[in-house]
Amino acid sequence: MEIFNQEEQEKVVQAISLAENRTSGEIRLVVERKLHGMEAYEQATAYFEKLKMHQTLLRNGVLIYLATDDHQFAIIGDSGINDKVPADFWESTKESMLAYFRQSDYVHGLIAGIEQAGEQLAHYFPRRDDDVNELPNDIYFG
């Protein structure tokens, strides 16, 4: 059984594309059913490294991690974006997402997180004429 159907995947990937069209930042999404013996933040950190999120030119990658069956998720921003957003930004973004997740609406919860991260990235790292999409926009299924 799939976590998301094709239409749901397309909605999420489109949200990533729209967000990235306004910024030089990169947003990646990792979705899997279960954690692998770690907390969500630790798992997200492992994927951050695995997917080379720390290798963006301006260190402005954002990774959203979701383990659907375990009802756990995390958001990680690289140092470039972490240094700029307000201290409570990631926590307030998680709260926005959680409102949807509590209703089992993972798609709109993820889209809310992607849009909020995208707004901050666009503010602090606006898209430049020579911007290159450094990382894929597709969902990474762990």
mmCIF file of N, CA, C and O in Angstrom, residues 27-90:
data_model
loop_
_atom_site.group_PDB
_atom_site.id
_atom_site.type_symbol
_atom_site.label_atom_id
_atom_site.label_comp_id
_atom_site.label_asym_id
_atom_site.label_seq_id
_atom_site.Cartn_x
_atom_site.Cartn_y
_atom_site.Cartn_z
ATOM 1 N N ILE A 27 14.181 22.613 -0.798
ATOM 2 C CA ILE A 27 13.304 21.915 0.143
ATOM 3 C C ILE A 27 13.224 20.458 -0.286
ATOM 4 O O ILE A 27 12.964 20.165 -1.447
ATOM 5 N N ARG A 28 13.470 19.566 0.651
ATOM 6 C CA ARG A 28 13.326 18.125 0.385
ATOM 7 C C ARG A 28 12.344 17.557 1.384
ATOM 8 O O ARG A 28 12.248 18.012 2.525
ATOM 9 N N LEU A 29 11.657 16.528 0.949
ATOM 10 C CA LEU A 29 10.671 15.848 1.783
ATOM 11 C C LEU A 29 10.995 14.366 1.806
ATOM 12 O O LEU A 29 11.166 13.750 0.748
ATOM 13 N N VAL A 30 11.099 13.815 3.009
ATOM 14 C CA VAL A 30 11.318 12.377 3.182
ATOM 15 C C VAL A 30 10.104 11.824 3.919
ATOM 16 O O VAL A 30 9.724 12.329 4.992
ATOM 17 N N VAL A 31 9.497 10.792 3.327
ATOM 18 C CA VAL A 31 8.325 10.163 3.930
ATOM 19 C C VAL A 31 8.570 8.670 4.015
ATOM 20 O O VAL A 31 9.014 8.046 3.049
ATOM 21 N N GLU A 32 8.285 8.126 5.178
ATOM 22 C CA GLU A 32 8.326 6.678 5.348
ATOM 23 C C GLU A 32 7.303 6.288 6.395
ATOM 24 O O GLU A 32 6.725 7.149 7.052
ATOM 25 N N ARG A 33 7.057 4.996 6.501
ATOM 26 C CA ARG A 33 6.022 4.541 7.432
ATOM 27 C C ARG A 33 6.498 4.564 8.880
ATOM 28 O O ARG A 33 5.794 5.009 9.760
ATOM 29 N N LYS A 34 7.701 4.041 9.113
ATOM 30 C CA LYS A 34 8.167 3.876 10.492
ATOM 31 C C LYS A 34 9.565 4.457 10.702
ATOM 32 O O LYS A 34 10.378 4.465 9.778
ATOM 33 N N LEU A 35 9.787 4.896 11.916
ATOM 34 C CA LEU A 35 11.128 5.301 12.333
ATOM 35 C C LEU A 35 12.006 4.057 12.405
ATOM 36 O O LEU A 35 11.508 2.947 12.554
ATOM 37 N N HIS A 36 13.288 4.220 12.341
ATOM 38 C CA HIS A 36 14.223 3.090 12.366
ATOM 39 C C HIS A 36 14.980 3.072 13.691
ATOM 40 O O HIS A 36 16.207 3.158 13.708
ATOM 41 N N GLY A 37 14.259 3.017 14.794
ATOM 42 C CA GLY A 37 14.904 2.952 16.100
ATOM 43 C C GLY A 37 15.481 4.272 16.571
ATOM 44 O O GLY A 37 16.275 4.312 17.498
ATOM 45 N N MET A 38 15.106 5.367 15.902
ATOM 46 C CA MET A 38 15.586 6.694 16.290
ATOM 47 C C MET A 38 14.391 7.615 16.492
ATOM 48 O O MET A 38 13.283 7.300 16.078
ATOM 49 N N GLU A 39 14.645 8.743 17.087
ATOM 50 C CA GLU A 39 13.636 9.796 17.150
ATOM 51 C C GLU A 39 13.534 10.442 15.768
ATOM 52 O O GLU A 39 14.455 10.349 14.962
ATOM 53 N N ALA A 40 12.420 11.122 15.515
ATOM 54 C CA ALA A 40 12.198 11.741 14.201
ATOM 55 C C ALA A 40 13.313 12.725 13.851
ATOM 56 O O ALA A 40 13.780 12.756 12.708
ATOM 57 N N TYR A 41 13.743 13.527 14.818
ATOM 58 C CA TYR A 41 14.794 14.515 14.537
ATOM 59 C C TYR A 41 16.102 13.826 14.144
ATOM 60 O O TYR A 41 16.787 14.257 13.222
ATOM 61 N N GLU A 42 16.441 12.742 14.845
ATOM 62 C CA GLU A 42 17.664 12.001 14.517
ATOM 63 C C GLU A 42 17.563 11.382 13.121
ATOM 64 O O GLU A 42 18.516 11.403 12.351
ATOM 65 N N GLN A 43 16.391 10.827 12.826
ATOM 66 C CA GLN A 43 16.181 10.219 11.519
ATOM 67 C C GLN A 43 16.288 11.286 10.420
ATOM 68 O O GLN A 43 16.903 11.064 9.384
ATOM 69 N N ALA A 44 15.685 12.451 10.677
ATOM 70 C CA ALA A 44 15.746 13.550 9.716
ATOM 71 C C ALA A 44 17.192 13.990 9.496
ATOM 72 O O ALA A 44 17.614 14.252 8.362
ATOM 73 N N THR A 45 17.959 14.061 10.576
ATOM 74 C CA THR A 45 19.368 14.445 10.479
ATOM 75 C C THR A 45 20.144 13.455 9.619
ATOM 76 O O THR A 45 20.973 13.850 8.793
ATOM 77 N N ALA A 46 19.856 12.170 9.789
ATOM 78 C CA ALA A 46 20.532 11.145 8.981
ATOM 79 C C ALA A 46 20.196 11.317 7.503
ATOM 80 O O ALA A 46 21.083 11.236 6.632
ATOM 81 N N TYR A 47 18.931 11.577 7.201
ATOM 82 C CA TYR A 47 18.541 11.798 5.804
ATOM 83 C C TYR A 47 19.116 13.104 5.259
ATOM 84 O O TYR A 47 19.448 13.195 4.081
ATOM 85 N N PHE A 48 19.235 14.114 6.112
ATOM 86 C CA PHE A 48 19.818 15.392 5.692
ATOM 87 C C PHE A 48 21.215 15.146 5.119
ATOM 88 O O PHE A 48 21.570 15.669 4.068
ATOM 89 N N GLU A 49 21.991 14.331 5.832
ATOM 90 C CA GLU A 49 23.345 13.994 5.368
ATOM 91 C C GLU A 49 23.288 13.110 4.122
ATOM 92 O O GLU A 49 23.973 13.364 3.138
ATOM 93 N N LYS A 50 22.467 12.064 4.177
ATOM 94 C CA LYS A 50 22.376 11.097 3.071
ATOM 95 C C LYS A 50 22.000 11.771 1.752
ATOM 96 O O LYS A 50 22.527 11.427 0.693
ATOM 97 N N LEU A 51 21.084 12.743 1.820
ATOM 98 C CA LEU A 51 20.596 13.419 0.617
ATOM 99 C C LEU A 51 21.440 14.647 0.250
ATOM 100 O O LEU A 51 21.066 15.409 -0.631
ATOM 101 N N LYS A 52 22.546 14.828 0.965
ATOM 102 C CA LYS A 52 23.503 15.910 0.696
ATOM 103 C C LYS A 52 22.879 17.306 0.798
ATOM 104 O O LYS A 52 23.235 18.230 0.072
ATOM 105 N N MET A 53 21.955 17.441 1.739
ATOM 106 C CA MET A 53 21.283 18.725 1.952
ATOM 107 C C MET A 53 22.269 19.797 2.424
ATOM 108 O O MET A 53 22.062 20.972 2.198
ATOM 109 N N HIS A 54 23.334 19.370 3.087
ATOM 110 C CA HIS A 54 24.332 20.300 3.629
ATOM 111 C C HIS A 54 25.299 20.811 2.564
ATOM 112 O O HIS A 54 26.169 21.621 2.862
ATOM 113 N N GLN A 55 25.126 20.371 1.321
ATOM 114 C CA GLN A 55 26.060 20.768 0.268
ATOM 115 C C GLN A 55 25.506 21.848 -0.658
ATOM 116 O O GLN A 55 26.097 22.116 -1.706
ATOM 117 N N THR A 56 24.389 22.479 -0.285
ATOM 118 C CA THR A 56 23.893 23.576 -1.119
ATOM 119 C C THR A 56 24.841 24.770 -0.974
ATOM 120 O O THR A 56 25.454 24.960 0.074
ATOM 121 N N LEU A 57 24.928 25.555 -2.025
ATOM 122 C CA LEU A 57 25.874 26.672 -2.081
ATOM 123 C C LEU A 57 25.733 27.622 -0.894
ATOM 124 O O LEU A 57 26.718 28.013 -0.270
ATOM 125 N N LEU A 58 24.498 27.992 -0.556
ATOM 126 C CA LEU A 58 24.269 28.968 0.515
ATOM 127 C C LEU A 58 23.839 28.323 1.829
ATOM 128 O O LEU A 58 23.399 29.005 2.749
ATOM 129 N N ARG A 59 23.967 27.010 1.913
ATOM 130 C CA ARG A 59 23.579 26.257 3.133
ATOM 131 C C ARG A 59 22.140 26.602 3.525
ATOM 132 O O ARG A 59 21.844 26.862 4.688
ATOM 133 N N ASN A 60 21.246 26.603 2.519
ATOM 134 C CA ASN A 60 19.862 26.997 2.759
ATOM 135 C C ASN A 60 18.869 25.886 2.390
ATOM 136 O O ASN A 60 17.802 26.138 1.872
ATOM 137 N N GLY A 61 19.254 24.661 2.695
ATOM 138 C CA GLY A 61 18.362 23.532 2.486
ATOM 139 C C GLY A 61 17.455 23.322 3.685
ATOM 140 O O GLY A 61 17.845 23.565 4.828
ATOM 141 N N VAL A 62 16.231 22.865 3.408
ATOM 142 C CA VAL A 62 15.267 22.526 4.457
ATOM 143 C C VAL A 62 14.761 21.124 4.176
ATOM 144 O O VAL A 62 14.354 20.811 3.056
ATOM 145 N N LEU A 63 14.798 20.275 5.187
ATOM 146 C CA LEU A 63 14.288 18.912 5.050
ATOM 147 C C LEU A 63 13.115 18.723 5.992
ATOM 148 O O LEU A 63 13.192 19.057 7.176
ATOM 149 N N ILE A 64 12.026 18.199 5.430
ATOM 150 C CA ILE A 64 10.854 17.831 6.229
ATOM 151 C C ILE A 64 10.785 16.317 6.222
ATOM 152 O O ILE A 64 10.808 15.688 5.157
ATOM 153 N N TYR A 65 10.733 15.731 7.407
ATOM 154 C CA TYR A 65 10.705 14.277 7.564
ATOM 155 C C TYR A 65 9.388 13.867 8.221
ATOM 156 O O TYR A 65 8.964 14.488 9.193
ATOM 157 N N LEU A 66 8.767 12.807 7.691
ATOM 158 C CA LEU A 66 7.510 12.309 8.246
ATOM 159 C C LEU A 66 7.512 10.790 8.275
ATOM 160 O O LEU A 66 7.786 10.153 7.257
ATOM 161 N N ALA A 67 7.230 10.221 9.446
ATOM 162 C CA ALA A 67 7.020 8.780 9.600
ATOM 163 C C ALA A 67 5.528 8.593 9.904
ATOM 164 O O ALA A 67 5.087 8.847 11.030
ATOM 165 N N THR A 68 4.756 8.178 8.904
ATOM 166 C CA THR A 68 3.294 8.188 9.016
ATOM 167 C C THR A 68 2.751 7.234 10.076
ATOM 168 O O THR A 68 1.900 7.621 10.873
ATOM 169 N N ASP A 69 3.219 5.980 10.095
ATOM 170 C CA ASP A 69 2.673 5.011 11.054
ATOM 171 C C ASP A 69 3.035 5.347 12.496
ATOM 172 O O ASP A 69 2.276 5.063 13.417
ATOM 173 N N ASP A 70 4.202 5.953 12.676
ATOM 174 C CA ASP A 70 4.656 6.323 14.022
ATOM 175 C C ASP A 70 4.181 7.706 14.447
ATOM 176 O O ASP A 70 4.437 8.138 15.570
ATOM 177 N N HIS A 71 3.514 8.412 13.538
ATOM 178 C CA HIS A 71 2.986 9.760 13.831
ATOM 179 C C HIS A 71 4.070 10.689 14.383
ATOM 180 O O HIS A 71 3.873 11.374 15.377
ATOM 181 N N GLN A 72 5.213 10.681 13.713
ATOM 182 C CA GLN A 72 6.335 11.524 14.116
ATOM 183 C C GLN A 72 6.830 12.302 12.902
ATOM 184 O O GLN A 72 6.818 11.784 11.783
ATOM 185 N N PHE A 73 7.300 13.515 13.132
ATOM 186 C CA PHE A 73 7.882 14.295 12.042
ATOM 187 C C PHE A 73 8.862 15.314 12.599
ATOM 188 O O PHE A 73 8.885 15.583 13.794
ATOM 189 N N ALA A 74 9.684 15.834 11.705
ATOM 190 C CA ALA A 74 10.689 16.826 12.096
ATOM 191 C C ALA A 74 10.992 17.714 10.900
ATOM 192 O O ALA A 74 10.779 17.329 9.750
ATOM 193 N N ILE A 75 11.474 18.905 11.190
ATOM 194 C CA ILE A 75 11.927 19.841 10.158
ATOM 195 C C ILE A 75 13.340 20.267 10.532
ATOM 196 O O ILE A 75 13.598 20.628 11.676
ATOM 197 N N ILE A 76 14.223 20.223 9.545
ATOM 198 C CA ILE A 76 15.601 20.638 9.769
ATOM 199 C C ILE A 76 15.977 21.672 8.716
ATOM 200 O O ILE A 76 15.755 21.449 7.524
ATOM 201 N N GLY A 77 16.543 22.762 9.161
ATOM 202 C CA GLY A 77 17.078 23.763 8.243
ATOM 203 C C GLY A 77 18.584 23.817 8.390
ATOM 204 O O GLY A 77 19.108 23.683 9.499
ATOM 205 N N ASP A 78 19.286 23.978 7.283
ATOM 206 C CA ASP A 78 20.744 24.092 7.319
ATOM 207 C C ASP A 78 21.138 25.417 7.978
ATOM 208 O O ASP A 78 20.303 26.302 8.204
ATOM 209 N N SER A 79 22.412 25.583 8.239
ATOM 210 C CA SER A 79 22.894 26.741 8.996
ATOM 211 C C SER A 79 22.537 28.075 8.336
ATOM 212 O O SER A 79 22.240 29.049 9.031
ATOM 213 N N GLY A 80 22.547 28.133 7.011
ATOM 214 C CA GLY A 80 22.253 29.397 6.331
ATOM 215 C C GLY A 80 20.864 29.923 6.640
ATOM 216 O O GLY A 80 20.686 31.117 6.899
ATOM 217 N N ILE A 81 19.871 29.053 6.637
ATOM 218 C CA ILE A 81 18.503 29.482 6.928
ATOM 219 C C ILE A 81 18.258 29.533 8.436
ATOM 220 O O ILE A 81 17.584 30.425 8.927
ATOM 221 N N ASN A 82 18.829 28.603 9.182
ATOM 222 C CA ASN A 82 18.660 28.618 10.648
ATOM 223 C C ASN A 82 19.139 29.918 11.269
ATOM 224 O O ASN A 82 18.554 30.410 12.229
ATOM 225 N N ASP A 83 20.208 30.468 10.727
ATOM 226 C CA ASP A 83 20.772 31.704 11.273
ATOM 227 C C ASP A 83 19.878 32.915 11.020
ATOM 228 O O ASP A 83 20.058 33.954 11.650
ATOM 229 N N LYS A 84 18.931 32.794 10.105
ATOM 230 C CA LYS A 84 18.121 33.942 9.718
ATOM 231 C C LYS A 84 16.693 33.935 10.249
ATOM 232 O O LYS A 84 16.143 34.978 10.553
ATOM 233 N N VAL A 85 16.077 32.761 10.344
ATOM 234 C CA VAL A 85 14.664 32.720 10.759
ATOM 235 C C VAL A 85 14.532 33.005 12.249
ATOM 236 O O VAL A 85 15.468 32.790 13.020
ATOM 237 N N PRO A 86 13.352 33.489 12.675
ATOM 238 C CA PRO A 86 13.131 33.711 14.107
ATOM 239 C C PRO A 86 13.320 32.400 14.888
ATOM 240 O O PRO A 86 13.112 31.316 14.335
ATOM 241 N N ALA A 87 13.689 32.522 16.142
ATOM 242 C CA ALA A 87 14.010 31.356 16.968
ATOM 243 C C ALA A 87 12.872 30.335 17.023
ATOM 244 O O ALA A 87 13.114 29.133 17.092
ATOM 245 N N ASP A 88 11.626 30.805 16.997
ATOM 246 C CA ASP A 88 10.490 29.885 17.125
ATOM 247 C C ASP A 88 9.910 29.452 15.775
ATOM 248 O O ASP A 88 8.871 28.805 15.720
ATOM 249 N N PHE A 89 10.599 29.783 14.671
ATOM 250 C CA PHE A 89 10.021 29.525 13.351
ATOM 251 C C PHE A 89 9.735 28.052 13.101
ATOM 252 O O PHE A 89 8.648 27.675 12.672
ATOM 253 N N TRP A 90 10.715 27.177 13.335
ATOM 254 C CA TRP A 90 10.512 25.755 13.031
ATOM 255 C C TRP A 90 9.408 25.173 13.907
ATOM 256 O O TRP A 90 8.588 24.378 13.445
#
